[in-house]
Amino acid sequence: MRPPAAHPRASRPVRQSRPAVALFAVLLAMLVLPTSVTGSGVALPHIGRDTGAPPDALQWVMHGYNLAFASLLLACGSLADRFGRRRVFAAGGVLFAAASLVSALADGIVLLDVARGAAGAGAAALLTGGSSLLAAAFDGAARTRVFAAVGIVTGGGLALGAMAAGALADALGWRSFFGLHAALMLLVLCAVPFLPESRGASAARVDRAGTLLFIAALFLLMLGTVEGPRWGWGSAGVLGLLTGSALLTGLFVLVERRVRHPMLDLGLLRNKGFMALCLIPVVVSFSFVVLLPLLPEYLVVAHRSSSRAAGATMLLMTLPILVTPLLAGRLIRRGTSMRAVLGLSLVCLTAGVAWLAAVLRPGAGPAELAGPLLVLGAGLGLNFGLVDGAVLTVVAPEATGTAAGFLNTLRLGSEAVVIAAAGAALAGMTGDRLSGVPERFPGYGGTAGDLAGSVTAGDLAGPLSALPAGAREEFAGFVAHGLTGAWQVVLWGSAAVCAALSVAIAAMLPRRPARSGADSGATDSGAIDSEARTS
């Protein structure tokens, strides 16, 4: 998760501005939200052991949050413009706090999954309402500094989320992680009465049909992806879900072409420079974000790490985010083009995931993993915030609000789908590699598919408890090698996708100034570099 582009639409202040209070409230919210992405994966093994949930239901602790977050982002932006940014921000805070409290008290996996989905909806309202509040409260150089602070705080949340979740889960139990979310969000809500209110100058009605179709299409895609390994990719259920998603996507396009105020201006998709910039977060999803919830689970199983140790290892990947954005800014001020900095970011992301695939093995220590994880963190940090600013320079001024919303929706949507797809692929391939378990370890008593679901969710303790003590080490080694083989395939596949997308992005990014295109809604495409040098 990264900070959103500032919402640039004209604002209509409704009450006296209190920028310092707004900054405190939004920064605290932006610190909390990314921890749900990085921390939930670390907590999953504890949740599974406590609730006895099956692996597919357990994964929706993450998927429900990501799906609701991604699919409601554009809708929440429209609601904020129409009904007030402070009101939407407050509603999001109340929903997130209540859902986190329910998560902490949930006695079953179904209630927990529903609560995490509700927390994702609250996160979407917090993100859109908060960024719009800051954009209305600050302008000029102050706004630039404020959104830089948002980026640093968001990076801090990413960096600390896994470690905090691991430490809390090991010491106090997984419920304390969600309880802390609720407590911190209550602090945010205490500041709401002092926040300024603002609305869009000409807020249009919410595109209800487009919003519902978008949510339904994304839900069916994620459900089909998650259940593919369990139901079978050629099963009627999975094919029906994926076909339904494709049909709803086509219907969404038809609706957006006809509605007066569409959720998504399809004309933006013809702007090559805009689409190139929007594809960069997709590379981030395949290389960096996919590891945040899934790699800690691998470390717990294949390296026999504690949740706390797994979270600490993830710091190697997230700490560079706090430093490399400053390096990127310095490079640009010294004359390096934005295109070159973004290219370096893509090289780091692609090389980092390939390097990780090459060195990953059972028992590999932090020293062996440090190189690729640090490179991946540097790759994200180099484009952290730059993409958001550059997007606003390659579209017409009247399209900047829609452009920022589409960028953030594609970013979070790709994160949700890629995490679901990677988790499903790991479960399926791990099951294939563990197919000999029933014959080799008759004391286990379960199927290879059940075992794969457990270990890809980070739970090895449960399967081990079914075996006699003398067979446990051999069993753990067998599982670790099978899981590692699946991980290597997924990582090499991700590296190939990142390489292909990077080539496409390089081909589409503008090299020199171009005239405005009426069809694309673009302004001077060359502003990517020119604005970078003057900012």
Coordinates of C-alpha atoms in Angstrom, one line a residue:
M1 CA 0.0 0.0 0.0
R2 CA 1.3 3.4 -0.9
P3 CA 0.1 7.0 -0.2
P4 CA -2.5 8.2 -2.7
A5 CA -2.0 11.0 -5.1
A6 CA -3.4 14.3 -3.7
H7 CA -7.0 14.8 -4.8
P8 CA -6.7 18.0 -6.8
R9 CA -10.3 19.0 -7.3
A10 CA -11.4 22.4 -6.2
S11 CA -12.7 22.5 -2.7
R12 CA -15.4 24.4 -0.9
P13 CA -14.3 24.9 2.7
V14 CA -17.2 24.6 5.1
R15 CA -15.5 25.5 8.4
Q16 CA -12.3 27.0 9.7
S17 CA -9.3 25.0 8.8
R18 CA -7.2 23.3 11.5
P19 CA -4.3 22.0 9.5
A20 CA -2.2 20.7 12.3
V21 CA -5.0 18.6 13.7
A22 CA -5.9 17.3 10.3
L23 CA -2.2 16.3 9.7
F24 CA -2.1 14.4 13.1
A25 CA -5.3 12.5 12.4
V26 CA -4.5 11.6 8.8
L27 CA -0.9 10.6 9.6
L28 CA -2.0 8.3 12.4
A29 CA -4.6 6.7 10.2
M30 CA -2.0 6.2 7.4
L31 CA 0.3 4.6 10.0
V32 CA -2.4 2.1 11.0
L33 CA -3.8 1.1 7.5
P34 CA -0.7 -0.6 6.0
T35 CA -0.1 -2.7 9.1
S36 CA -3.3 -4.6 8.2
V37 CA -1.6 -5.6 5.0
T38 CA 1.7 -6.6 6.4
G39 CA 0.6 -7.8 9.8
S40 CA -2.4 -10.0 9.0
G41 CA -0.2 -12.6 7.2
V42 CA 2.0 -12.9 10.3
A43 CA -1.0 -13.5 12.5
L44 CA -2.6 -16.1 10.3
P45 CA -0.9 -19.2 11.9
H46 CA -2.0 -18.1 15.3
I47 CA -5.5 -17.4 14.1
G48 CA -5.6 -20.9 12.4
R49 CA -4.5 -22.7 15.5
D50 CA -7.0 -20.8 17.8
T51 CA -10.0 -21.0 15.6
G52 CA -9.4 -24.3 13.8
A53 CA -10.4 -22.7 10.5
P54 CA -9.8 -24.4 7.2
P55 CA -7.0 -22.8 5.1
D56 CA -9.3 -21.4 2.4
A57 CA -11.5 -19.6 5.0
L58 CA -8.4 -18.5 6.8
Q59 CA -7.0 -16.8 3.7
W60 CA -10.1 -14.5 3.6
V61 CA -8.8 -12.7 6.7
M62 CA -6.4 -11.0 4.2
H63 CA -8.5 -11.3 1.0
G64 CA -11.6 -9.8 2.5
Y65 CA -9.7 -6.7 3.7
N66 CA -7.9 -6.3 0.4
L67 CA -11.0 -6.8 -1.8
A68 CA -13.1 -4.3 0.1
F69 CA -10.3 -1.8 0.3
A70 CA -9.6 -1.9 -3.5
S71 CA -13.1 -2.1 -4.8
L72 CA -14.6 0.7 -2.7
L73 CA -11.8 3.3 -3.2
L74 CA -13.3 5.2 -6.2
A75 CA -16.8 5.1 -4.6
C76 CA -15.5 6.5 -1.4
G77 CA -13.8 9.3 -3.3
S78 CA -17.1 10.2 -4.9
L79 CA -18.9 10.1 -1.6
A80 CA -16.2 12.4 0.0
D81 CA -16.6 15.0 -2.8
R82 CA -20.4 15.0 -2.5
F83 CA -21.1 14.6 1.2
G84 CA -17.9 16.0 2.7
R85 CA -14.3 14.8 3.2
R86 CA -14.4 15.0 7.0
R87 CA -17.7 13.1 7.2
V88 CA -16.4 10.3 5.0
F89 CA -13.1 10.2 6.9
A90 CA -15.0 10.0 10.2
A91 CA -17.3 7.3 9.0
G92 CA -14.3 5.3 7.8
G93 CA -12.7 5.7 11.2
V94 CA -15.8 4.5 13.0
L95 CA -16.2 1.5 10.7
F96 CA -12.5 0.6 10.9
A97 CA -12.4 0.8 14.7
A98 CA -15.6 -1.2 15.2
A99 CA -14.5 -3.8 12.7
S100 CA -11.1 -4.1 14.4
L101 CA -12.8 -4.5 17.8
V102 CA -15.1 -7.2 16.4
S103 CA -12.0 -8.9 14.9
A104 CA -10.3 -9.0 18.2
L105 CA -13.4 -10.5 19.9
A106 CA -14.5 -12.9 17.1
D107 CA -15.1 -16.4 18.2
G108 CA -15.2 -17.9 14.7
I109 CA -13.6 -17.5 11.3
V110 CA -16.7 -16.5 9.5
L111 CA -17.3 -13.5 11.8
L112 CA -13.6 -12.6 11.6
D113 CA -13.6 -12.7 7.8
V114 CA -16.7 -10.4 7.7
A115 CA -15.1 -8.0 10.1
R116 CA -11.9 -7.8 8.1
G117 CA -14.0 -7.0 5.0
A118 CA -15.7 -4.2 6.9
A119 CA -12.3 -3.0 8.1
G120 CA -11.3 -2.8 4.4
A121 CA -14.3 -0.7 3.6
G122 CA -13.4 1.6 6.5
A123 CA -9.8 1.8 5.2
A124 CA -11.0 2.9 1.7
A125 CA -13.0 5.8 3.3
L126 CA -10.1 6.8 5.6
L127 CA -7.6 6.8 2.7
T128 CA -9.7 8.9 0.3
G129 CA -11.2 11.2 2.9
G130 CA -7.9 11.7 4.6
S131 CA -5.9 12.5 1.4
S132 CA -8.6 14.9 0.3
L133 CA -8.6 16.7 3.7
L134 CA -4.9 17.3 3.5
A135 CA -5.1 18.5 -0.1
A136 CA -7.8 21.0 1.0
A137 CA -6.0 22.1 4.1
F138 CA -2.5 22.7 2.6
D139 CA -1.3 24.1 -0.7
G140 CA 1.9 24.9 -2.6
A141 CA 5.2 23.8 -1.0
A142 CA 3.4 22.9 2.3
R143 CA 1.2 20.4 0.5
T144 CA 4.3 18.8 -1.1
R145 CA 5.9 18.4 2.4
V146 CA 2.7 17.1 3.9
F147 CA 2.3 14.3 1.3
A148 CA 6.0 13.5 1.6
A149 CA 5.3 13.0 5.3
V150 CA 2.4 10.8 4.4
G151 CA 4.7 8.7 2.3
I152 CA 7.2 8.3 5.1
V153 CA 4.5 7.4 7.7
T154 CA 3.0 4.9 5.3
G155 CA 6.4 3.3 4.7
G156 CA 6.8 3.2 8.5
G157 CA 3.5 1.3 8.8
L158 CA 4.7 -1.2 6.1
A159 CA 8.0 -1.6 7.9
L160 CA 6.6 -2.1 11.4
G161 CA 3.4 -4.0 10.6
A162 CA 4.9 -7.5 10.3
M163 CA 7.2 -7.1 13.3
A164 CA 4.5 -5.6 15.5
A165 CA 2.0 -8.3 14.6
G166 CA 4.6 -11.0 15.2
A167 CA 5.6 -9.6 18.6
L168 CA 2.0 -9.1 19.7
A169 CA 0.8 -12.5 18.5
D170 CA 3.7 -14.3 20.2
A171 CA 3.4 -12.4 23.5
L172 CA -0.3 -11.5 23.9
G173 CA -2.1 -13.5 21.1
W174 CA -3.4 -12.5 17.7
R175 CA -6.4 -10.7 19.1
S176 CA -4.1 -8.0 20.6
F177 CA -3.0 -7.0 17.1
F178 CA -6.6 -6.1 16.0
G179 CA -7.3 -4.6 19.4
L180 CA -4.4 -2.2 19.0
H181 CA -5.9 -1.1 15.6
A182 CA -9.1 -0.3 17.4
A183 CA -7.4 1.7 20.1
L184 CA -5.3 3.7 17.7
M185 CA -8.3 4.5 15.5
L186 CA -10.1 5.8 18.6
L187 CA -7.3 8.4 18.9
V188 CA -7.9 9.4 15.3
L189 CA -11.6 9.8 16.0
C190 CA -10.9 12.1 18.9
A191 CA -9.4 14.6 16.4
V192 CA -12.4 14.5 14.0
P193 CA -14.5 17.3 15.7
F194 CA -11.5 19.6 15.1
L195 CA -11.0 18.8 11.4
P196 CA -12.1 21.2 8.6
E197 CA -14.9 20.1 6.4
S198 CA -14.7 20.5 2.6
R199 CA -16.6 19.3 -0.5
G200 CA -16.0 19.1 -4.2
A201 CA -16.9 22.3 -6.0
S202 CA -19.1 20.4 -8.4
A203 CA -19.5 16.9 -7.0
A204 CA -21.4 14.6 -9.3
R205 CA -23.7 11.8 -8.2
V206 CA -22.2 8.5 -7.3
D207 CA -22.1 6.0 -10.2
R208 CA -24.0 3.3 -8.3
A209 CA -24.3 0.9 -11.3
G210 CA -20.6 1.2 -12.1
T211 CA -19.6 0.8 -8.5
L212 CA -21.7 -2.4 -8.0
L213 CA -20.5 -4.0 -11.2
F214 CA -16.9 -3.2 -10.4
I215 CA -17.1 -4.7 -6.9
A216 CA -19.0 -7.8 -8.2
A217 CA -16.5 -8.4 -11.0
L218 CA -13.5 -8.1 -8.7
F219 CA -15.1 -10.4 -6.1
L220 CA -15.9 -13.1 -8.6
L221 CA -12.3 -12.9 -9.9
M222 CA -10.8 -13.2 -6.5
L223 CA -13.1 -16.0 -5.4
G224 CA -12.4 -18.0 -8.5
T225 CA -8.7 -17.5 -8.1
V226 CA -8.7 -18.4 -4.4
E227 CA -10.8 -21.5 -4.8
G228 CA -9.1 -22.7 -8.0
P229 CA -6.7 -25.1 -6.4
R230 CA -9.4 -26.6 -4.1
W231 CA -12.2 -26.9 -6.6
G232 CA -10.0 -27.6 -9.6
W233 CA -9.2 -25.0 -12.3
G234 CA -11.4 -26.8 -14.8
S235 CA -14.3 -27.2 -12.5
A236 CA -17.7 -25.8 -13.4
G237 CA -17.6 -23.6 -10.2
V238 CA -14.3 -21.9 -11.0
L239 CA -15.0 -21.5 -14.7
G240 CA -18.4 -20.0 -13.8
L241 CA -16.9 -17.5 -11.4
L242 CA -14.2 -16.4 -13.9
T243 CA -16.6 -16.2 -16.7
G244 CA -19.0 -14.2 -14.6
S245 CA -16.2 -11.8 -13.7
A246 CA -15.4 -11.3 -17.4
L247 CA -19.0 -10.7 -18.3
L248 CA -19.5 -8.2 -15.4
T249 CA -16.3 -6.4 -16.5
G250 CA -17.7 -6.1 -20.0
L251 CA -21.0 -4.8 -18.7
F252 CA -19.1 -2.4 -16.5
V253 CA -17.4 -1.0 -19.6
L254 CA -20.7 -0.6 -21.4
V255 CA -22.2 1.2 -18.4
E256 CA -19.3 3.6 -18.0
R257 CA -19.6 4.6 -21.7
R258 CA -23.2 5.6 -21.2
V259 CA -23.5 7.1 -17.7
R260 CA -23.2 10.8 -17.5
H261 CA -20.7 10.8 -14.6
P262 CA -18.8 7.5 -14.8
M263 CA -16.8 6.0 -12.0
L264 CA -14.0 5.6 -14.6
D265 CA -13.3 7.8 -17.6
L266 CA -12.4 5.2 -20.2
G267 CA -10.8 7.9 -22.3
L268 CA -7.8 7.8 -19.9
L269 CA -7.0 4.3 -21.0
R270 CA -6.0 5.6 -24.4
N271 CA -3.2 7.8 -22.9
K272 CA 0.0 5.7 -23.2
G273 CA 2.0 7.8 -20.7
F274 CA -0.8 7.6 -18.1
M275 CA -1.2 3.8 -18.6
A276 CA 2.6 3.3 -18.4
L277 CA 2.7 5.0 -15.0
C278 CA -0.4 3.1 -13.8
L279 CA 1.4 -0.2 -14.7
I280 CA 4.3 0.5 -12.3
P281 CA 2.2 -0.3 -9.2
V282 CA 1.3 -3.6 -10.9
V283 CA 5.0 -4.4 -11.1
V284 CA 5.2 -3.5 -7.4
S285 CA 2.3 -5.9 -6.7
F286 CA 4.0 -8.8 -8.4
S287 CA 7.4 -8.2 -6.8
F288 CA 7.1 -6.4 -3.4
V289 CA 3.5 -6.4 -2.2
V290 CA 2.9 -10.1 -2.8
L291 CA 5.7 -11.0 -0.3
L292 CA 4.3 -8.9 2.5
P293 CA 1.6 -11.3 3.7
L294 CA 2.9 -14.5 2.2
L295 CA 6.7 -14.6 2.9
P296 CA 6.3 -14.5 6.7
E297 CA 4.2 -17.7 6.5
Y298 CA 7.0 -19.4 4.5
L299 CA 9.6 -18.4 7.1
V300 CA 7.5 -19.8 9.9
V301 CA 7.2 -23.2 8.1
A302 CA 10.4 -23.6 6.1
H303 CA 12.8 -21.9 8.5
R304 CA 10.9 -22.8 11.7
S305 CA 10.9 -19.1 12.7
S306 CA 8.7 -17.6 15.3
S307 CA 6.2 -15.0 14.2
R308 CA 8.4 -12.3 15.8
A309 CA 11.5 -13.5 14.0
A310 CA 9.6 -13.7 10.7
G311 CA 8.4 -10.1 11.1
A312 CA 11.9 -8.9 12.0
T313 CA 13.2 -10.5 8.7
M314 CA 10.5 -8.5 6.8
L315 CA 12.1 -5.3 8.1
L316 CA 15.0 -5.9 5.6
M317 CA 12.5 -5.4 2.8
T318 CA 10.6 -2.5 4.3
L319 CA 13.2 -0.3 6.0
P320 CA 14.7 0.9 2.7
I321 CA 11.4 2.6 2.0
L322 CA 12.2 5.2 4.6
V323 CA 15.5 6.2 2.9
T324 CA 15.4 5.6 -0.9
P325 CA 12.6 8.2 -1.6
L326 CA 15.1 10.8 -0.4
L327 CA 17.7 9.4 -2.7
A328 CA 15.2 9.5 -5.6
G329 CA 14.5 13.2 -4.9
R330 CA 18.2 14.0 -4.7
L331 CA 18.8 12.3 -8.1
I332 CA 16.1 14.3 -9.7
R333 CA 17.3 17.5 -8.3
R334 CA 20.8 16.8 -9.7
G335 CA 19.4 16.4 -13.2
T336 CA 18.5 12.7 -13.5
S337 CA 15.3 12.3 -15.4
M338 CA 12.1 10.9 -13.8
R339 CA 12.1 8.3 -16.6
A340 CA 15.6 7.1 -15.5
V341 CA 14.7 7.0 -11.8
L342 CA 11.5 5.0 -12.5
G343 CA 13.5 2.7 -14.8
L344 CA 16.0 2.1 -12.0
S345 CA 13.1 1.3 -9.7
L346 CA 11.7 -1.3 -12.1
V347 CA 15.2 -2.9 -12.5
C348 CA 15.5 -3.3 -8.7
L349 CA 12.1 -4.8 -8.3
T350 CA 12.6 -7.3 -11.1
A351 CA 16.1 -8.2 -10.1
G352 CA 15.1 -8.4 -6.5
V353 CA 12.4 -11.0 -7.0
A354 CA 14.6 -13.0 -9.3
W355 CA 17.4 -12.9 -6.8
L356 CA 15.1 -14.1 -4.0
A357 CA 14.0 -17.0 -6.2
A358 CA 17.7 -18.0 -6.7
V359 CA 18.7 -17.9 -3.0
L360 CA 15.5 -19.1 -1.3
R361 CA 16.0 -22.5 0.4
P362 CA 14.9 -24.1 3.7
G363 CA 16.9 -22.7 6.6
A364 CA 18.3 -19.7 4.7
G365 CA 19.2 -17.1 7.3
P366 CA 18.6 -13.4 7.2
A367 CA 22.1 -12.8 5.9
E368 CA 21.3 -14.8 2.7
L369 CA 17.9 -13.2 2.2
A370 CA 19.1 -9.6 3.0
G371 CA 20.4 -8.8 -0.5
P372 CA 17.2 -9.5 -2.5
L373 CA 15.0 -8.1 0.3
L374 CA 16.9 -4.8 0.5
V375 CA 17.0 -4.5 -3.3
L376 CA 13.2 -5.0 -3.4
G377 CA 12.7 -2.3 -0.7
A378 CA 15.0 0.1 -2.6
G379 CA 13.0 -0.6 -5.8
L380 CA 9.8 0.4 -4.2
G381 CA 11.3 3.4 -2.4
L382 CA 12.7 4.8 -5.7
N383 CA 9.2 5.2 -7.1
F384 CA 7.4 5.9 -3.8
G385 CA 5.3 9.0 -4.5
L386 CA 6.9 9.8 -7.8
V387 CA 4.3 7.9 -9.8
D388 CA 1.4 9.7 -8.1
G389 CA 2.9 13.1 -8.9
A390 CA 3.8 12.1 -12.5
V391 CA 0.3 10.8 -13.3
L392 CA -1.1 14.3 -12.7
T393 CA 1.2 15.8 -15.3
V394 CA 0.2 13.5 -18.2
V395 CA -3.6 14.1 -18.1
A396 CA -5.7 17.2 -18.7
P397 CA -6.4 19.3 -15.5
E398 CA -10.1 18.4 -15.4
A399 CA -9.2 14.7 -15.4
T400 CA -6.7 14.6 -12.6
G401 CA -9.2 13.6 -9.9
T402 CA -10.3 10.6 -12.0
A403 CA -6.7 9.8 -12.9
A404 CA -5.7 9.7 -9.2
G405 CA -8.6 7.5 -8.3
F406 CA -7.9 5.1 -11.1
L407 CA -4.2 4.8 -10.2
N408 CA -5.1 4.0 -6.6
T409 CA -7.8 1.6 -7.5
L410 CA -5.5 -0.3 -10.0
R411 CA -2.8 -0.3 -7.3
L412 CA -4.9 -1.8 -4.6
G413 CA -6.9 -4.0 -7.0
S414 CA -3.7 -5.5 -8.4
E415 CA -2.5 -6.1 -4.9
A416 CA -5.6 -7.9 -3.9
V417 CA -5.7 -10.1 -7.1
V418 CA -2.0 -10.9 -7.1
I419 CA -1.9 -11.9 -3.5
A420 CA -4.9 -14.1 -4.0
A421 CA -3.5 -15.7 -7.2
A422 CA 0.0 -16.2 -5.6
G423 CA -1.6 -17.8 -2.5
A424 CA -3.7 -20.1 -4.7
A425 CA -0.7 -21.1 -6.9
L426 CA 1.4 -21.8 -3.8
A427 CA -1.3 -24.0 -2.3
G428 CA -1.8 -25.9 -5.6
M429 CA 1.8 -26.5 -6.4
T430 CA 2.7 -27.4 -2.8
G431 CA 0.0 -30.0 -2.8
D432 CA 1.5 -31.6 -5.9
R433 CA 4.9 -31.7 -4.3
L434 CA 3.5 -33.2 -1.1
S435 CA 1.5 -35.9 -2.8
G436 CA 3.6 -38.6 -1.4
V437 CA 2.9 -37.7 2.2
P438 CA 0.2 -40.3 2.9
E439 CA 2.5 -43.1 1.9
R440 CA 5.7 -41.8 3.3
F441 CA 4.2 -40.7 6.6
P442 CA 1.1 -42.9 7.3
G443 CA 0.8 -41.4 10.8
Y444 CA -0.2 -38.0 9.4
G445 CA -3.7 -39.2 8.4
G446 CA -4.5 -36.2 6.3
T447 CA -4.4 -35.5 2.5
A448 CA -1.6 -33.7 0.7
G449 CA -4.1 -30.9 -0.2
D450 CA -5.0 -30.4 3.5
L451 CA -1.3 -30.3 4.4
A452 CA -0.6 -27.8 1.6
G453 CA -3.4 -25.5 2.8
S454 CA -2.1 -25.6 6.3
V455 CA 1.6 -24.9 5.6
T456 CA 0.9 -22.2 3.0
A457 CA -1.1 -20.5 5.7
G458 CA 1.9 -20.7 8.0
D459 CA 0.8 -23.6 10.2
L460 CA 3.2 -26.5 10.6
A461 CA 2.6 -27.1 14.3
G462 CA -0.8 -28.7 13.7
P463 CA 0.3 -31.3 11.1
L464 CA 3.4 -32.1 13.2
S465 CA 1.2 -32.8 16.3
A466 CA -0.4 -35.7 14.5
L467 CA 3.0 -37.5 14.1
P468 CA 5.1 -39.5 16.5
A469 CA 8.1 -37.5 17.8
G470 CA 10.6 -39.6 15.9
A471 CA 9.1 -38.7 12.5
R472 CA 8.6 -35.0 13.0
E473 CA 12.0 -33.7 11.8
E474 CA 11.9 -35.7 8.6
F475 CA 8.3 -34.7 8.0
A476 CA 9.2 -31.0 8.6
G477 CA 12.2 -31.2 6.2
F478 CA 10.0 -32.9 3.5
V479 CA 7.4 -30.2 3.8
A480 CA 9.9 -27.4 3.7
H481 CA 11.5 -28.7 0.5
G482 CA 8.1 -29.1 -1.2
L483 CA 7.0 -25.6 -0.1
T484 CA 10.2 -24.1 -1.2
G485 CA 9.9 -25.6 -4.7
A486 CA 6.5 -24.1 -5.1
W487 CA 7.8 -20.7 -3.9
Q488 CA 10.6 -20.8 -6.4
V489 CA 8.2 -21.4 -9.3
V490 CA 6.0 -18.5 -8.1
L491 CA 8.9 -16.2 -7.7
W492 CA 10.4 -16.9 -11.1
G493 CA 7.0 -16.5 -12.6
S494 CA 6.7 -13.1 -10.9
A495 CA 10.1 -12.1 -12.1
A496 CA 9.1 -12.9 -15.7
V497 CA 5.9 -10.9 -15.4
C498 CA 7.8 -7.9 -13.9
A499 CA 10.3 -8.1 -16.7
A500 CA 7.6 -8.1 -19.4
L501 CA 5.7 -5.2 -17.8
S502 CA 8.9 -3.2 -17.4
V503 CA 9.7 -3.5 -21.1
A504 CA 6.1 -2.4 -21.9
I505 CA 6.3 0.5 -19.5
A506 CA 9.6 1.7 -21.0
A507 CA 8.1 1.6 -24.5
M508 CA 5.1 3.6 -23.4
L509 CA 6.7 6.2 -21.2
P510 CA 7.2 9.5 -23.2
R511 CA 10.7 10.3 -24.1
R512 CA 10.1 13.9 -25.1
P513 CA 7.3 16.5 -25.0
A514 CA 4.3 15.7 -27.2
R515 CA 1.3 17.7 -28.2
S516 CA -1.9 17.3 -26.3
G517 CA -4.2 14.6 -27.6
A518 CA -7.9 15.2 -27.7
D519 CA -8.7 11.6 -27.5
S520 CA -6.5 10.7 -24.7
G521 CA -7.1 13.8 -22.6
A522 CA -3.4 14.2 -22.2
T523 CA -1.5 17.4 -21.5
D524 CA 2.1 17.7 -22.3
S525 CA 3.4 14.2 -21.9
G526 CA 7.0 15.4 -21.6
A527 CA 6.0 17.1 -18.3
I528 CA 7.1 13.9 -16.5
D529 CA 10.7 15.0 -16.8
S530 CA 10.2 18.8 -16.9
E531 CA 8.1 19.0 -13.8
A532 CA 10.4 16.6 -11.9
R533 CA 13.4 19.0 -12.5
T534 CA 11.4 22.0 -11.3
S535 CA 9.8 20.4 -8.2

